[in-house]
CSV table of N, CA, C and O in Angstrom, one decimal:
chain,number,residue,atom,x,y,z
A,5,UNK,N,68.1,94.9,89.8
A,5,UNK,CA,67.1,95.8,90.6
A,5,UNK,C,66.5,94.9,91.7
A,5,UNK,O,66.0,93.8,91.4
A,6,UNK,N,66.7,95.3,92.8
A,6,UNK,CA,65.7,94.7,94.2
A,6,UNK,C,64.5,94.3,94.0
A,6,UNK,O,64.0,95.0,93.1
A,7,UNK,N,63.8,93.5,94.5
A,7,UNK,CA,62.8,93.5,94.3
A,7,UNK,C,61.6,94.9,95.4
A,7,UNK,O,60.5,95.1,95.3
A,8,UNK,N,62.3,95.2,96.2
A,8,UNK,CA,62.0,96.3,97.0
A,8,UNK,C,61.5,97.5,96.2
A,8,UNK,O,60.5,98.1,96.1
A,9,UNK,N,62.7,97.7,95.6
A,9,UNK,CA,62.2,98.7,94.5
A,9,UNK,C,61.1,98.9,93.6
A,9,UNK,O,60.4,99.8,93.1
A,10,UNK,N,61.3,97.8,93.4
A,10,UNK,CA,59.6,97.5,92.2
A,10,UNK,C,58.4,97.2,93.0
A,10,UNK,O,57.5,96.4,92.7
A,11,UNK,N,58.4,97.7,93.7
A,11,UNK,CA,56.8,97.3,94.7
A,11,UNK,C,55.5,98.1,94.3
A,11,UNK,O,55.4,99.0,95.2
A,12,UNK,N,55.1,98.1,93.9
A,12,UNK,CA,53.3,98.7,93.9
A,12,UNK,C,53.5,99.9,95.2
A,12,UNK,O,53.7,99.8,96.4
A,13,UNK,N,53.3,101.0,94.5
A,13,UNK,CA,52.9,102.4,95.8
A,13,UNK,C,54.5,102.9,95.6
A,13,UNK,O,54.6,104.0,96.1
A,14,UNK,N,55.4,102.5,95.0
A,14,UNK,CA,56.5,103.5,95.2
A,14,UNK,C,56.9,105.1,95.2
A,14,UNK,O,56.3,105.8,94.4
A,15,UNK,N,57.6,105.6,95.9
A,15,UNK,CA,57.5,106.9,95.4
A,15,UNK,C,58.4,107.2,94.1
A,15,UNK,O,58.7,108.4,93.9
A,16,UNK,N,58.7,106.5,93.3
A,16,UNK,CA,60.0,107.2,92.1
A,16,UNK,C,58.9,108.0,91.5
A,16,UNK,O,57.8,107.6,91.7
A,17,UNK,N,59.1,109.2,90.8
A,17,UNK,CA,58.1,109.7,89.8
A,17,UNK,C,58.4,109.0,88.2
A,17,UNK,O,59.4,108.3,87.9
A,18,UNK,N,57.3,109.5,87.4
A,18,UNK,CA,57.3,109.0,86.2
A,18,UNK,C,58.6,109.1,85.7
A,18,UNK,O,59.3,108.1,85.2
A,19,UNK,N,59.1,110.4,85.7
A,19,UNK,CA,60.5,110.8,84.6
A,19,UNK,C,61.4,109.6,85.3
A,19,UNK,O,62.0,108.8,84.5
A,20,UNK,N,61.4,109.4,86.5
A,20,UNK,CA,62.6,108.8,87.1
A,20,UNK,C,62.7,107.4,86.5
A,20,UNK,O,63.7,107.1,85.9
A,21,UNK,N,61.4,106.4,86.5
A,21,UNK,CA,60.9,105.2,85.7
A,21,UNK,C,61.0,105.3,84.1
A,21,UNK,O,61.3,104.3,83.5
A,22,UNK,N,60.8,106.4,83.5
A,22,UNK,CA,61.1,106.6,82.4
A,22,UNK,C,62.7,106.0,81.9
A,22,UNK,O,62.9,105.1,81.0
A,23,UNK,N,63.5,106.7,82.6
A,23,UNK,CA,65.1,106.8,82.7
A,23,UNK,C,65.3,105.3,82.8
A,23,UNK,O,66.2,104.7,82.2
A,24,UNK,N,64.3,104.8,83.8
A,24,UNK,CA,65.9,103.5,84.2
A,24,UNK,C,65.1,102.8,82.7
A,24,UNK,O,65.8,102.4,81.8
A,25,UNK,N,63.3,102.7,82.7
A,25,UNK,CA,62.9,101.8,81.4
A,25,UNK,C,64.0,102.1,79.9
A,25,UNK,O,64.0,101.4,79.0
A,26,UNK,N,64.8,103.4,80.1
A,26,UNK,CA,65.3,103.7,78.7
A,26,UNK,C,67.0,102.9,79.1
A,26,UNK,O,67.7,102.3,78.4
A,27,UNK,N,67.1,103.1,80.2
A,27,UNK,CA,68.5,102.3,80.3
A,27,UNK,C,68.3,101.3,80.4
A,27,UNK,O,69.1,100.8,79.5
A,28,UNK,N,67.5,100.1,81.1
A,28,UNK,CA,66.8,98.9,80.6
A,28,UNK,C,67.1,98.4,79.2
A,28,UNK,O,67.9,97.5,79.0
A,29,UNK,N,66.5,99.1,78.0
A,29,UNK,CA,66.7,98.9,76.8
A,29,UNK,C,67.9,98.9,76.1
A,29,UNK,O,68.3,98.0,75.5
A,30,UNK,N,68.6,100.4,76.3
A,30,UNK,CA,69.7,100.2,76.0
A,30,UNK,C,70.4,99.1,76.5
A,30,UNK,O,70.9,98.3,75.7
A,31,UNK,N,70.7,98.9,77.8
A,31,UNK,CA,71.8,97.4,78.2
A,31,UNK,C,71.2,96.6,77.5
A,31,UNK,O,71.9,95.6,77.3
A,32,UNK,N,70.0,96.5,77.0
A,32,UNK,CA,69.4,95.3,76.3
A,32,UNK,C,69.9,95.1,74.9
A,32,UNK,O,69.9,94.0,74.4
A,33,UNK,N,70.2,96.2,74.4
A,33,UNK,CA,70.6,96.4,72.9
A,33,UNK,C,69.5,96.3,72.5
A,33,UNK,O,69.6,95.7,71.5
A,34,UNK,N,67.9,96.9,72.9
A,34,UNK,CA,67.0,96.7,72.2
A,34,UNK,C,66.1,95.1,72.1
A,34,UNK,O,65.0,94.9,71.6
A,35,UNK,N,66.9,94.2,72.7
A,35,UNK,CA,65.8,92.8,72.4
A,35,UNK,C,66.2,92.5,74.1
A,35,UNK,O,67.4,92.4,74.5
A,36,UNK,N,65.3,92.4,74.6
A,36,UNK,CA,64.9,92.2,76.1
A,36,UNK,C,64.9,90.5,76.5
A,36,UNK,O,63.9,89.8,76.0
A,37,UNK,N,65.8,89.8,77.3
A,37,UNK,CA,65.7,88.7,77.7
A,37,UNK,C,64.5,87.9,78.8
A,37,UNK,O,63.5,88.6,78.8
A,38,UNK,N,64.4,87.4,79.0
A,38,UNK,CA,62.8,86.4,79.5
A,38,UNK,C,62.9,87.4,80.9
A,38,UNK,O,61.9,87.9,81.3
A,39,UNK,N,64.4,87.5,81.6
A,39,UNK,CA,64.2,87.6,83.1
A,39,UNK,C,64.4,89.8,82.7
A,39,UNK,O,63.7,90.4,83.4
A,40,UNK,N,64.9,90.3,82.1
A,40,UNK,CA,64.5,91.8,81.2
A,40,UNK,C,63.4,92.2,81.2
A,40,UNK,O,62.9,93.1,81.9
A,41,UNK,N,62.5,91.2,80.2
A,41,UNK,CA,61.2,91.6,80.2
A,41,UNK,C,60.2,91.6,81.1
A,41,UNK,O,59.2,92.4,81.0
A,42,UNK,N,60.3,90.7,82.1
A,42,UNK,CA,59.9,90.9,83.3
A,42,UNK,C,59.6,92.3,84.0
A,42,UNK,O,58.5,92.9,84.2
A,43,UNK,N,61.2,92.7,84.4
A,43,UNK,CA,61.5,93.9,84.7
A,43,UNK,C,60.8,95.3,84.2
A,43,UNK,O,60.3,96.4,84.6
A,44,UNK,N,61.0,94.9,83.1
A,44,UNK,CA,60.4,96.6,82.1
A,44,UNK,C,58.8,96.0,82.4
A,44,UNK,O,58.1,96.7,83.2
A,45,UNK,N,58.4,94.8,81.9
A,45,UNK,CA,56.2,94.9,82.4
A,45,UNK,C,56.6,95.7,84.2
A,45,UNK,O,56.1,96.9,84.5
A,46,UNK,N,57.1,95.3,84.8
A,46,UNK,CA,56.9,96.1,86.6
A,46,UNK,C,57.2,97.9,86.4
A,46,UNK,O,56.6,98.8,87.0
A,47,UNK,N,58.5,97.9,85.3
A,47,UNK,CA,58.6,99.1,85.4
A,47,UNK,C,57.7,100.2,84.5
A,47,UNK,O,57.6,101.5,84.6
A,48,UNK,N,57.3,99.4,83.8
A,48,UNK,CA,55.8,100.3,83.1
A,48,UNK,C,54.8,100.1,84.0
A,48,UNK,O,54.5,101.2,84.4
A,49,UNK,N,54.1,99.2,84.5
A,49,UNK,CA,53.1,98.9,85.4
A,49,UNK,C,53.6,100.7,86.6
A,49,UNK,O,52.9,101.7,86.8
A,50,UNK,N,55.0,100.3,87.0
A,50,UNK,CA,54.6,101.4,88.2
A,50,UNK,C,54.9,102.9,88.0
A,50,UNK,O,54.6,103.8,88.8
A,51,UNK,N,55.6,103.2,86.1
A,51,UNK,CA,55.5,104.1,85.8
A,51,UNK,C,53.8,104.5,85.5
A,51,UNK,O,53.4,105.6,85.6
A,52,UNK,N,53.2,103.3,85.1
A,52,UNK,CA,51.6,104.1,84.8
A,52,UNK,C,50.9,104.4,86.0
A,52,UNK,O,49.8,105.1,85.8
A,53,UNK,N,51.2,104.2,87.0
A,53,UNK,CA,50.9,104.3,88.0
A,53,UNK,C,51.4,105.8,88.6
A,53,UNK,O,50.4,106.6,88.8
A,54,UNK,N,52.3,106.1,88.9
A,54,UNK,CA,53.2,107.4,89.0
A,54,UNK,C,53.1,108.2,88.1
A,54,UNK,O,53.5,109.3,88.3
A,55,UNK,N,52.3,107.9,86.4
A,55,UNK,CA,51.2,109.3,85.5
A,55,UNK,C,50.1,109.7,86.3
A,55,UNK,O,49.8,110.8,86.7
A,56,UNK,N,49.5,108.2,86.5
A,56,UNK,CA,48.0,108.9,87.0
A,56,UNK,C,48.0,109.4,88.2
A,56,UNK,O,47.1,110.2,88.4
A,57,UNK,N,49.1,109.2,89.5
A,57,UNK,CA,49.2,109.8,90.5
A,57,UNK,C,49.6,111.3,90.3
A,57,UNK,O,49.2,112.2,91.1
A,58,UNK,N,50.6,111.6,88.9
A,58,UNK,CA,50.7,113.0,88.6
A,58,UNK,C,49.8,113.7,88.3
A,58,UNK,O,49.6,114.9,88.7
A,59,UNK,N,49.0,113.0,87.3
A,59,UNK,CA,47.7,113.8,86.5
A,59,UNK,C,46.6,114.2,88.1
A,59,UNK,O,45.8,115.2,88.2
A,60,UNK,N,46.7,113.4,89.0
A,60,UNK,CA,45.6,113.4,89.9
A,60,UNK,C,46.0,115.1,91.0
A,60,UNK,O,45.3,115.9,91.5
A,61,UNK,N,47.5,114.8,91.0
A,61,UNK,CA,47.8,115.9,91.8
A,61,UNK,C,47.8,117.2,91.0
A,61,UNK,O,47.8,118.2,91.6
A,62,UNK,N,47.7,117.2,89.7
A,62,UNK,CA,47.8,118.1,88.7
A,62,UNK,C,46.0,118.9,88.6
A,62,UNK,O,45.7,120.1,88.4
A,63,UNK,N,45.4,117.8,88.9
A,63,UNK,CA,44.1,118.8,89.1
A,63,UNK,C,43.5,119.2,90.2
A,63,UNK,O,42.5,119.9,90.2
């Protein structure tokens, strides 16, 4: 993954972050490597981010 991609403000939506965090795991077979885990902390960080941007447009 670029690092372009993972930037703070992205547009992917949550489901989209969802997806790659679940393919993340699987290639991982489930135990996430030093430079892995990295990846999944950015890609939860910007999926939580892309909830509350939903929830906000939602009210």
């Amino acid at each position: 993954m670029s690092r372009d991609s993972m930037t703070p403000g992205s547009v992917r939506s949550a489901a989209a972050l969802n997806e790659q965090i679940r393919a993340l795991w699987i290639r991982a077979g489930g135990s996430l490597s030093a430079q892995e885990r990295a990846e999944y902390e950015l890609l939860v960080v910007e999926w939580a981010e892309a909830i509350r941007g939903e929830v906000i447009e939602a009210a």
